[in-house]
CSV table of N, CA and C in Angstrom, one decimal:
chain,number,residue,atom,x,y,z
A,1,MET,N,35.1,268.3,-28.2
A,1,MET,CA,34.5,268.9,-29.3
A,1,MET,C,32.9,268.8,-29.1
A,2,LYS,N,32.5,267.6,-28.7
A,2,LYS,CA,31.1,267.4,-28.4
A,2,LYS,C,30.5,268.5,-27.4
A,3,TYR,N,31.3,268.7,-26.4
A,3,TYR,CA,30.9,269.7,-25.4
A,3,TYR,C,30.8,271.1,-25.9
A,4,ILE,N,31.7,271.5,-26.8
A,4,ILE,CA,31.7,272.8,-27.4
A,4,ILE,C,30.4,273.0,-28.2
A,5,PHE,N,30.0,271.9,-28.9
A,5,PHE,CA,28.8,272.0,-29.7
A,5,PHE,C,27.6,272.2,-28.8
A,6,ILE,N,27.5,271.4,-27.7
A,6,ILE,CA,26.4,271.5,-26.8
A,6,ILE,C,26.3,272.9,-26.1
A,7,ILE,N,27.5,273.4,-25.7
A,7,ILE,CA,27.5,274.7,-25.1
A,7,ILE,C,27.1,275.8,-26.1
A,8,SER,N,27.7,275.7,-27.3
A,8,SER,CA,27.3,276.6,-28.3
A,8,SER,C,25.8,276.6,-28.6
A,9,PHE,N,25.2,275.4,-28.7
A,9,PHE,CA,23.8,275.3,-29.0
A,9,PHE,C,23.0,276.0,-27.8
A,10,ALA,N,23.4,275.7,-26.6
A,10,ALA,CA,22.7,276.3,-25.4
A,10,ALA,C,22.8,277.8,-25.5
A,11,ILE,N,24.0,278.4,-25.8
A,11,ILE,CA,24.1,279.8,-25.8
A,11,ILE,C,23.2,280.4,-27.0
A,12,PHE,N,23.3,279.7,-28.1
A,12,PHE,CA,22.5,280.1,-29.3
A,12,PHE,C,21.0,280.1,-28.9
A,13,PHE,N,20.5,279.0,-28.2
A,13,PHE,CA,19.1,278.9,-27.9
A,13,PHE,C,18.7,280.0,-26.9
A,14,VAL,N,19.5,280.3,-25.9
A,14,VAL,CA,19.2,281.4,-25.0
A,14,VAL,C,19.2,282.7,-25.7
A,15,ALA,N,20.2,283.0,-26.5
A,15,ALA,CA,20.3,284.3,-27.2
A,15,ALA,C,19.1,284.5,-28.2
A,16,CYS,N,18.7,283.4,-28.8
A,16,CYS,CA,17.6,283.6,-29.8
A,16,CYS,C,16.2,283.5,-29.2
A,17,SER,N,16.1,283.1,-28.0
A,17,SER,CA,14.8,283.0,-27.4
A,17,SER,C,14.2,284.3,-27.3
A,18,ASN,N,12.9,284.5,-27.4
A,18,ASN,CA,12.2,285.7,-27.4
A,18,ASN,C,12.2,286.3,-25.9
A,19,SER,N,12.8,287.4,-25.7
A,19,SER,CA,12.8,288.0,-24.4
A,19,SER,C,11.4,288.4,-23.9
A,20,ASN,N,10.5,288.5,-24.8
A,20,ASN,CA,9.2,288.9,-24.4
A,20,ASN,C,8.2,287.7,-24.5
A,21,SER,N,8.7,286.5,-24.1
A,21,SER,CA,7.8,285.3,-24.2
A,21,SER,C,6.6,285.5,-23.3
A,22,SER,N,6.8,286.2,-22.2
A,22,SER,CA,5.6,286.4,-21.3
A,22,SER,C,4.5,287.2,-22.0
A,23,ILE,N,4.9,288.2,-22.9
A,23,ILE,CA,4.0,288.9,-23.7
A,23,ILE,C,3.3,288.0,-24.7
A,24,GLY,N,4.1,287.1,-25.4
A,24,GLY,CA,3.5,286.2,-26.3
A,24,GLY,C,2.6,285.2,-25.7
A,25,LYS,N,2.9,284.7,-24.5
A,25,LYS,CA,2.0,283.8,-23.8
A,25,LYS,C,0.8,284.5,-23.4
A,26,GLN,N,0.9,285.7,-23.0
A,26,GLN,CA,-0.3,286.5,-22.5
A,26,GLN,C,-1.3,286.7,-23.7
A,27,LEU,N,-0.7,286.7,-24.9
A,27,LEU,CA,-1.6,287.0,-26.1
A,27,LEU,C,-2.0,285.8,-26.9
A,28,GLU,N,-1.6,284.6,-26.4
A,28,GLU,CA,-2.1,283.4,-27.0
A,28,GLU,C,-3.6,283.2,-26.9
A,29,SER,N,-4.2,282.7,-27.9
A,29,SER,CA,-5.6,282.3,-27.9
A,29,SER,C,-6.5,283.5,-27.6
A,30,ILE,N,-6.1,284.7,-28.0
A,30,ILE,CA,-7.0,285.9,-27.9
A,30,ILE,C,-8.1,285.7,-29.0
A,31,ASP,N,-9.3,286.0,-28.7
A,31,ASP,CA,-10.4,285.8,-29.6
A,31,ASP,C,-11.1,287.1,-30.1
A,32,SER,N,-10.8,288.2,-29.4
A,32,SER,CA,-11.3,289.5,-29.9
A,32,SER,C,-10.4,290.7,-29.5
A,33,LEU,N,-10.5,291.8,-30.2
A,33,LEU,CA,-9.6,292.9,-30.0
A,33,LEU,C,-10.4,294.2,-30.2
A,34,VAL,N,-10.1,295.1,-29.3
A,34,VAL,CA,-10.7,296.5,-29.5
A,34,VAL,C,-9.5,297.4,-29.6
A,35,ILE,N,-9.5,298.2,-30.6
A,35,ILE,CA,-8.4,299.2,-30.8
A,35,ILE,C,-9.0,300.6,-30.6
A,36,ASN,N,-8.6,301.3,-29.6
A,36,ASN,CA,-9.0,302.7,-29.3
A,36,ASN,C,-8.0,303.7,-29.9
A,37,PHE,N,-8.5,304.7,-30.6
A,37,PHE,CA,-7.6,305.7,-31.1
A,37,PHE,C,-8.0,307.0,-30.3
A,38,ASN,N,-7.0,307.7,-29.7
A,38,ASN,CA,-7.3,308.9,-29.0
A,38,ASN,C,-7.3,310.1,-29.8
A,39,GLU,N,-8.0,311.2,-29.4
A,39,GLU,CA,-8.0,312.5,-30.0
A,39,GLU,C,-6.5,313.0,-29.8
A,40,SER,N,-6.1,313.8,-30.8
A,40,SER,CA,-4.7,314.3,-30.7
A,40,SER,C,-4.5,315.1,-29.4
A,41,GLN,N,-3.4,314.7,-28.8
A,41,GLN,CA,-2.9,315.4,-27.6
A,41,GLN,C,-3.8,315.2,-26.4
A,42,THR,N,-4.7,314.2,-26.4
A,42,THR,CA,-5.5,313.9,-25.3
A,42,THR,C,-5.6,312.4,-25.1
A,43,ASN,N,-6.2,312.0,-24.0
A,43,ASN,CA,-6.5,310.6,-23.7
A,43,ASN,C,-8.0,310.3,-24.0
A,44,ASN,N,-8.7,311.2,-24.6
A,44,ASN,CA,-10.1,311.0,-25.0
A,44,ASN,C,-10.2,310.1,-26.2
A,45,ILE,N,-11.0,309.1,-26.1
A,45,ILE,CA,-11.1,308.1,-27.3
A,45,ILE,C,-11.9,308.8,-28.4
A,46,LEU,N,-11.3,308.9,-29.5
A,46,LEU,CA,-11.9,309.4,-30.7
A,46,LEU,C,-12.7,308.4,-31.5
A,47,LYS,N,-12.1,307.2,-31.6
A,47,LYS,CA,-12.8,306.1,-32.3
A,47,LYS,C,-12.3,304.8,-31.9
A,48,SER,N,-13.1,303.8,-32.1
A,48,SER,CA,-12.7,302.4,-31.7
A,48,SER,C,-13.0,301.5,-32.9
A,49,VAL,N,-12.1,300.5,-33.0
A,49,VAL,CA,-12.2,299.5,-34.0
A,49,VAL,C,-12.3,298.1,-33.3
A,50,THR,N,-13.3,297.3,-33.6
A,50,THR,CA,-13.4,296.0,-32.9
A,50,THR,C,-13.3,294.9,-34.0
A,51,THR,N,-12.6,293.8,-33.6
A,51,THR,CA,-12.5,292.7,-34.6
A,51,THR,C,-12.4,291.4,-33.8
A,52,THR,N,-12.9,290.4,-34.5
A,52,THR,CA,-12.7,289.0,-34.1
A,52,THR,C,-11.9,288.3,-35.2
A,53,ASP,N,-11.4,289.0,-36.2
A,53,ASP,CA,-10.7,288.4,-37.3
A,53,ASP,C,-9.3,287.9,-36.8
A,54,ARG,N,-9.1,286.6,-36.9
A,54,ARG,CA,-7.9,285.9,-36.3
A,54,ARG,C,-6.6,286.5,-37.0
A,55,THR,N,-6.7,286.8,-38.3
A,55,THR,CA,-5.5,287.4,-39.0
A,55,THR,C,-5.1,288.7,-38.4
A,56,ALA,N,-6.1,289.6,-38.2
A,56,ALA,CA,-5.7,290.9,-37.6
A,56,ALA,C,-5.2,290.8,-36.2
A,57,ILE,N,-5.9,289.9,-35.4
A,57,ILE,CA,-5.5,289.8,-34.0
A,57,ILE,C,-4.1,289.2,-33.9
A,58,LYS,N,-3.8,288.2,-34.7
A,58,LYS,CA,-2.4,287.6,-34.7
A,58,LYS,C,-1.4,288.6,-35.1
A,59,LYS,N,-1.7,289.4,-36.2
A,59,LYS,CA,-0.8,290.3,-36.7
A,59,LYS,C,-0.5,291.4,-35.6
A,60,LEU,N,-1.5,291.9,-34.9
A,60,LEU,CA,-1.2,292.9,-33.9
A,60,LEU,C,-0.5,292.3,-32.6
A,61,ALA,N,-0.9,291.0,-32.3
A,61,ALA,CA,-0.2,290.4,-31.2
A,61,ALA,C,1.3,290.2,-31.5
A,62,LYS,N,1.6,289.8,-32.8
A,62,LYS,CA,3.0,289.7,-33.2
A,62,LYS,C,3.7,291.0,-33.1
A,63,PHE,N,3.1,292.1,-33.5
A,63,PHE,CA,3.7,293.4,-33.5
A,63,PHE,C,4.1,293.8,-32.0
A,64,VAL,N,3.2,293.5,-31.1
A,64,VAL,CA,3.4,293.8,-29.7
A,64,VAL,C,4.5,293.0,-29.1
A,65,ASN,N,4.6,291.7,-29.5
A,65,ASN,CA,5.6,290.8,-29.0
A,65,ASN,C,6.9,291.0,-29.7
A,66,ASN,N,7.5,292.2,-29.6
A,66,ASN,CA,8.7,292.5,-30.2
A,66,ASN,C,9.8,292.7,-29.2
A,67,LYS,N,11.0,293.1,-29.6
A,67,LYS,CA,12.1,293.3,-28.6
A,67,LYS,C,11.8,294.5,-27.7
A,68,GLU,N,12.3,294.4,-26.5
A,68,GLU,CA,12.1,295.5,-25.5
A,68,GLU,C,12.7,296.8,-26.0
A,69,ALA,N,12.2,297.9,-25.6
A,69,ALA,CA,12.7,299.2,-25.9
A,69,ALA,C,12.7,300.1,-24.6
A,70,GLU,N,13.4,301.1,-24.7
A,70,GLU,CA,13.4,302.1,-23.6
A,70,GLU,C,12.1,302.7,-23.5
A,71,ILE,N,11.6,302.9,-22.2
A,71,ILE,CA,10.3,303.6,-22.0
A,71,ILE,C,10.6,305.1,-22.1
A,72,LYS,N,9.8,305.7,-23.0
A,72,LYS,CA,9.9,307.1,-23.3
A,72,LYS,C,8.6,307.8,-22.8
A,73,GLN,N,8.7,309.0,-22.4
A,73,GLN,CA,7.6,309.8,-22.0
A,73,GLN,C,7.0,310.5,-23.2
A,74,CYS,N,6.0,309.8,-23.8
A,74,CYS,CA,5.4,310.3,-25.0
A,74,CYS,C,3.9,310.2,-24.8
A,75,LYS,N,3.2,311.1,-25.6
A,75,LYS,CA,1.7,311.0,-25.6
A,75,LYS,C,1.3,309.7,-26.2
A,76,LEU,N,0.2,309.2,-25.8
A,76,LEU,CA,-0.3,307.9,-26.3
A,76,LEU,C,-1.4,308.2,-27.4
A,77,ASP,N,-1.2,307.4,-28.5
A,77,ASP,CA,-2.2,307.5,-29.6
A,77,ASP,C,-3.4,306.6,-29.4
A,78,GLY,N,-3.3,305.7,-28.5
A,78,GLY,CA,-4.4,304.8,-28.2
A,78,GLY,C,-4.0,303.5,-27.5
A,79,ASN,N,-4.9,302.5,-27.5
A,79,ASN,CA,-4.6,301.3,-26.8
A,79,ASN,C,-5.2,300.1,-27.5
A,80,LEU,N,-4.6,298.9,-27.3
A,80,LEU,CA,-5.2,297.7,-27.9
A,80,LEU,C,-5.7,296.9,-26.7
A,81,MET,N,-6.9,296.5,-26.7
A,81,MET,CA,-7.5,295.7,-25.6
A,81,MET,C,-7.8,294.3,-26.2
A,82,PHE,N,-6.9,293.4,-25.7
A,82,PHE,CA,-7.0,292.0,-26.2
A,82,PHE,C,-8.0,291.2,-25.2
A,83,TYR,N,-8.9,290.5,-25.8
A,83,TYR,CA,-9.9,289.7,-24.9
A,83,TYR,C,-9.8,288.2,-25.2
A,84,LYS,N,-10.0,287.5,-24.2
A,84,LYS,CA,-10.2,286.0,-24.3
A,84,LYS,C,-11.5,285.6,-23.6
A,85,GLU,N,-12.4,285.1,-24.4
A,85,GLU,CA,-13.7,284.7,-23.9
A,85,GLU,C,-14.4,285.8,-23.1
A,86,GLY,N,-14.3,287.0,-23.6
A,86,GLY,CA,-15.0,288.2,-23.0
A,86,GLY,C,-14.3,288.8,-21.8
A,87,VAL,N,-13.1,288.3,-21.5
A,87,VAL,CA,-12.3,288.8,-20.3
A,87,VAL,C,-11.1,289.5,-20.9
A,88,LEU,N,-10.8,290.7,-20.4
A,88,LEU,CA,-9.7,291.5,-20.8
A,88,LEU,C,-8.4,290.7,-20.4
A,89,ALA,N,-7.6,290.3,-21.4
A,89,ALA,CA,-6.4,289.6,-21.2
A,89,ALA,C,-5.2,290.5,-21.2
A,90,SER,N,-5.2,291.6,-21.9
A,90,SER,CA,-4.1,292.5,-22.0
A,90,SER,C,-4.5,293.9,-22.5
A,91,ASP,N,-4.0,294.9,-22.0
A,91,ASP,CA,-4.3,296.3,-22.4
A,91,ASP,C,-2.9,296.9,-22.8
A,92,VAL,N,-2.7,297.2,-24.0
A,92,VAL,CA,-1.4,297.6,-24.5
A,92,VAL,C,-1.6,299.0,-25.1
A,93,SER,N,-0.9,300.0,-24.6
A,93,SER,CA,-1.0,301.4,-25.1
A,93,SER,C,0.0,301.5,-26.2
A,94,PHE,N,-0.2,302.5,-27.1
A,94,PHE,CA,0.8,302.6,-28.2
A,94,PHE,C,0.9,304.1,-28.7
A,95,ASN,N,2.1,304.3,-29.3
A,95,ASN,CA,2.3,305.6,-30.0
A,95,ASN,C,2.9,305.3,-31.3
A,96,TYR,N,2.2,305.8,-32.4
A,96,TYR,CA,2.7,305.6,-33.7
A,96,TYR,C,2.9,307.0,-34.4
A,97,SER,N,2.4,308.1,-33.9
A,97,SER,CA,2.4,309.3,-34.6
A,97,SER,C,3.7,310.1,-34.4
A,98,ASP,N,4.4,309.9,-33.4
A,98,ASP,CA,5.7,310.6,-33.1
A,98,ASP,C,6.9,309.7,-33.5
A,99,ASP,N,7.6,310.1,-34.5
A,99,ASP,CA,8.7,309.3,-35.1
A,99,ASP,C,9.7,308.8,-34.0
A,100,VAL,N,9.9,309.6,-33.0
A,100,VAL,CA,10.9,309.1,-32.0
A,100,VAL,C,10.3,308.3,-30.8
A,101,CYS,N,9.0,308.1,-30.9
A,101,CYS,CA,8.3,307.4,-29.8
A,101,CYS,C,7.5,306.2,-30.3
A,102,HIS,N,7.8,305.7,-31.4
A,102,HIS,CA,7.0,304.5,-31.9
A,102,HIS,C,7.3,303.3,-30.9
A,103,HIS,N,6.2,303.0,-30.2
A,103,HIS,CA,6.4,301.9,-29.2
A,103,HIS,C,5.0,301.4,-28.7
A,104,PHE,N,5.1,300.2,-28.1
A,104,PHE,CA,3.9,299.7,-27.4
A,104,PHE,C,4.4,299.7,-25.9
A,105,ILE,N,3.4,299.8,-25.0
A,105,ILE,CA,3.7,299.8,-23.6
A,105,ILE,C,2.6,299.1,-22.9
A,106,GLN,N,3.0,298.2,-21.9
A,106,GLN,CA,2.0,297.5,-21.2
A,106,GLN,C,2.6,297.1,-19.8
A,107,GLU,N,1.7,296.8,-18.9
A,107,GLU,CA,2.2,296.3,-17.6
A,107,GLU,C,2.0,294.8,-17.5
A,108,ILE,N,3.1,294.2,-17.2
A,108,ILE,CA,3.2,292.7,-17.0
A,108,ILE,C,3.7,292.4,-15.6
A,109,ASN,N,2.9,291.7,-14.8
A,109,ASN,CA,3.4,291.4,-13.4
A,109,ASN,C,3.8,292.6,-12.7
A,110,GLY,N,3.1,293.7,-12.8
A,110,GLY,CA,3.4,295.0,-12.1
A,110,GLY,C,4.6,295.8,-12.7
A,111,VAL,N,5.1,295.4,-13.8
A,111,VAL,CA,6.3,296.1,-14.4
A,111,VAL,C,5.9,296.6,-15.8
A,112,LEU,N,6.2,297.9,-16.0
A,112,LEU,CA,5.9,298.5,-17.3
A,112,LEU,C,6.9,298.0,-18.3
A,113,ILE,N,6.5,297.5,-19.4
A,113,ILE,CA,7.3,296.9,-20.5
A,113,ILE,C,7.0,297.7,-21.8
A,114,SER,N,8.1,298.2,-22.4
A,114,SER,CA,7.9,298.9,-23.7
A,114,SER,C,8.6,298.0,-24.7
A,115,THR,N,7.9,297.9,-25.9
A,115,THR,CA,8.5,297.1,-27.0
A,115,THR,C,8.5,298.0,-28.3
A,116,VAL,N,9.4,297.6,-29.1
A,116,VAL,CA,9.6,298.4,-30.4
A,116,VAL,C,8.4,298.2,-31.3
A,117,MET,N,8.0,299.3,-31.9
A,117,MET,CA,6.9,299.3,-32.9
A,117,MET,C,7.6,299.3,-34.3
A,118,SER,N,7.4,298.3,-35.1
A,118,SER,CA,8.0,298.3,-36.4
A,118,SER,C,7.3,299.3,-37.4
A,119,ASN,N,7.9,299.5,-38.5
A,119,ASN,CA,7.3,300.4,-39.5
A,119,ASN,C,6.0,299.8,-40.0
A,120,GLU,N,6.0,298.5,-40.1
A,120,GLU,CA,4.8,297.8,-40.6
A,120,GLU,C,3.6,298.0,-39.6
A,121,ALA,N,3.9,297.9,-38.3
A,121,ALA,CA,2.9,298.1,-37.2
A,121,ALA,C,2.4,299.5,-37.3
A,122,THR,N,3.3,300.5,-37.5
A,122,THR,CA,2.9,301.9,-37.6
A,122,THR,C,2.0,302.1,-38.8
A,123,ASP,N,2.3,301.6,-39.9
A,123,ASP,CA,1.5,301.7,-41.1
A,123,ASP,C,0.1,301.0,-40.9
A,124,PHE,N,0.1,299.9,-40.2
A,124,PHE,CA,-1.1,299.1,-40.0
A,124,PHE,C,-2.0,300.0,-39.1
A,125,LEU,N,-1.5,300.5,-38.0
A,125,LEU,CA,-2.4,301.3,-37.1
A,125,LEU,C,-2.8,302.6,-37.8
A,126,LYS,N,-2.0,303.2,-38.5
A,126,LYS,CA,-2.4,304.4,-39.3
A,126,LYS,C,-3.5,304.1,-40.2
A,127,SER,N,-3.4,303.0,-40.9
A,127,SER,CA,-4.5,302.7,-41.9
A,127,SER,C,-5.8,302.4,-41.2
A,128,LEU,N,-5.7,301.7,-40.0
A,128,LEU,CA,-7.0,301.5,-39.3
A,128,LEU,C,-7.6,302.8,-38.8
A,129,ASN,N,-6.7,303.7,-38.3
A,129,ASN,CA,-7.2,304.9,-37.8
A,129,ASN,C,-7.9,305.7,-39.0
A,130,GLU,N,-7.4,305.5,-40.2
A,130,GLU,CA,-7.9,306.2,-41.3
A,130,GLU,C,-9.1,305.4,-41.9
A,131,GLU,N,-9.5,304.4,-41.2
A,131,GLU,CA,-10.7,303.5,-41.6
A,131,GLU,C,-10.4,302.7,-42.9
A,132,LYS,N,-9.2,302.4,-43.1
A,132,LYS,CA,-8.8,301.5,-44.2
A,132,LYS,C,-8.7,300.1,-43.5
A,133,SER,N,-9.1,299.1,-44.3
A,133,SER,CA,-9.0,297.8,-43.7
A,133,SER,C,-8.1,296.9,-44.6
A,134,TRP,N,-6.9,296.7,-44.1
A,134,TRP,CA,-6.0,295.8,-44.9
A,134,TRP,C,-5.1,295.0,-43.9
A,135,TYR,N,-4.9,293.8,-44.2
A,135,TYR,CA,-4.0,292.9,-43.4
A,135,TYR,C,-3.9,291.6,-44.1
């Protein structure tokens, strides 16, 4: 009985561990963030939002550190540039405007990783693009 408990706990631990822990580790201790929003249907930057607010940075890092998703060929609405002590730590592209393509995408160790974008993340990015500030 004791062994069944130990095995069950081990399976539970592995199943519940975050599959994107490398993303989470990469975004630990970020101290600034630049969010670029692209012009519609282009990769030209329309506007940028910069913040050092820990609440906003943690919120966006949490959004990006979500479960993996299928990589889809969609236009990109912009990117999140996470900095640590002035050095780019991660560049994460995103799409929030196309309902079938809500996702974040980034390269980690030479591999493209796509993660699910929640409705909250979509609303958050839309509000920033509309120059509303809430978090």
